XYZ file of C-alpha atoms in Angstrom:
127
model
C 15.126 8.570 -6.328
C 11.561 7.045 -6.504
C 8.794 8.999 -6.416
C 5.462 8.075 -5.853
C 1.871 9.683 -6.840
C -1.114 8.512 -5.447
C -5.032 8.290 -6.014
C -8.161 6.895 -5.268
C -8.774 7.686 -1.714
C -12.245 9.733 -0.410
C -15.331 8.798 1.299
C -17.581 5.215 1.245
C -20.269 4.039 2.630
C -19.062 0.941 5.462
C -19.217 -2.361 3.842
C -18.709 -0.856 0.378
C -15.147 -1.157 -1.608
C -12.124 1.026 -2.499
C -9.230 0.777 -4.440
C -6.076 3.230 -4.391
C -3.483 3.490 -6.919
C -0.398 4.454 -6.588
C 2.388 5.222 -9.500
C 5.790 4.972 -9.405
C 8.545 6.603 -11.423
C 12.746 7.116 -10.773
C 13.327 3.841 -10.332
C 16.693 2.427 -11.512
C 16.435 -1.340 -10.925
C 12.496 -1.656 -10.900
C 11.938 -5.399 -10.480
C 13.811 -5.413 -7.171
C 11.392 -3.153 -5.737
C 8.447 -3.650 -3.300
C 5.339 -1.097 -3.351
C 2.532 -0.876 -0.966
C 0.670 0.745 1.849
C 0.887 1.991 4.951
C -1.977 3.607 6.923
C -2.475 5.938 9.921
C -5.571 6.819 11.876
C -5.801 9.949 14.268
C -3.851 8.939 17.391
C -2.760 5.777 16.180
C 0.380 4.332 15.113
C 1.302 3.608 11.573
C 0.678 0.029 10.768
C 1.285 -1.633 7.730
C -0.962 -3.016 5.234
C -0.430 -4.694 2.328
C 3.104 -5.128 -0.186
C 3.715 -6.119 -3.351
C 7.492 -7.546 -5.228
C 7.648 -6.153 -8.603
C 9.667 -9.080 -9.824
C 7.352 -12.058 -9.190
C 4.265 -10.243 -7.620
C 4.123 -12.512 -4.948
C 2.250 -10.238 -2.233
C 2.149 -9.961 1.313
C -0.962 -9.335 3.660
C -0.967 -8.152 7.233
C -2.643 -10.074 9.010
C -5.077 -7.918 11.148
C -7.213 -7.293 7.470
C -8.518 -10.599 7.145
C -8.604 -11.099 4.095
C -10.337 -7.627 3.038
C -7.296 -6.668 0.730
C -6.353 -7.247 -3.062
C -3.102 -5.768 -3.926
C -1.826 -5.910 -7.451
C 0.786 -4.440 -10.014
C 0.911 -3.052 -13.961
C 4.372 -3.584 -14.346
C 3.903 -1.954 -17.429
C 2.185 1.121 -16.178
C 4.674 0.734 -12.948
C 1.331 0.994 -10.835
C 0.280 -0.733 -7.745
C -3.181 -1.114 -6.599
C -4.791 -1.599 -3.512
C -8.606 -3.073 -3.398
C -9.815 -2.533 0.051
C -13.374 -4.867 0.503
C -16.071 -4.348 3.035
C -14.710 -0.874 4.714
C -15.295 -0.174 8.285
C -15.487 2.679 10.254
C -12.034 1.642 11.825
C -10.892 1.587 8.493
C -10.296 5.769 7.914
C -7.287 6.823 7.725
C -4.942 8.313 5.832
C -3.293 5.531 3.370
C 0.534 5.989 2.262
C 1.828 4.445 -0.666
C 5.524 2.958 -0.348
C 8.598 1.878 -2.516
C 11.768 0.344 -1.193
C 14.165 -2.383 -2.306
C 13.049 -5.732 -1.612
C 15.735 -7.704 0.557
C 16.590 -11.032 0.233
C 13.813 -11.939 -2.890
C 11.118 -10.538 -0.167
C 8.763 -7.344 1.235
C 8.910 -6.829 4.754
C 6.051 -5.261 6.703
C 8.163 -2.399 8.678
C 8.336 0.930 7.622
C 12.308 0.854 7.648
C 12.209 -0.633 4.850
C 10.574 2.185 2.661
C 12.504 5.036 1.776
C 10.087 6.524 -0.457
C 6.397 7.889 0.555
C 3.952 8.725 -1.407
C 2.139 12.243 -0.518
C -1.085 10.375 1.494
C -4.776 9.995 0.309
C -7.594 10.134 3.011
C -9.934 7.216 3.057
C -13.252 7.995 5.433
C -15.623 5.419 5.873
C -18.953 6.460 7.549
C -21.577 4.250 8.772
């Protein structure tokens, strides 16, 4: 069992910068796991955003953030980190941090592959 505590969410300015941390603990085989985030605005559907594979830290980016996003890893804190650049409005939400078992060397973008949620911190951007 993997559980996850995050931090680092609250309120910015738009255009200004955020980063959220997330740590993990339980984990049994560590470098086969993925971490990252997954975000939800009021009335919207959960997209993805950014993932992370413990073993080689090679990183994957939705696309729709273009480019706004630095995700990174202390493997030796077992911490993930997620730099968000140049906030927008659209950008509040409530961000989730995730852990699940990479498959096949890789992170995948869709929530089934995260068993494990982290508890949610609000990020509100105003103009």
């Amino acid at each position: 069992q993997v559980q996850l505590v995050e931090s680092g969410g609250g309120s910015v300015q738009a255009g200004g910068s955020l980063t959220l941390s997330c740590a993990a603990s339980g984990a049994s085989n560590r470098d086969n796991l993925c971490m990252g985030w997954f975000r939800q605005a009021p009335g919207k559907e959960r997209e993805g955003v950014a993932f992370i594979y413990m073993r080689d830290r090679s990183t994957l980016y939705v696309d729709s953030w273009k480019g706004r996003l630095t995700i990174s890893l202390d493997n030796g804190k077992n911490t993930a980190y997620l730099k968000i650049h140049s906030l927008e409005v659209e950008d509040t939400a409530m961000y989730y941090c995730v852990a699940g078992r990479a498959s096949g060397g890789a992170c995948y973008q869709t929530d089934l592959y995260y068993p494990y949620w982290g508890q949610g911190t609000q990020v509100t951007v105003s103009s």
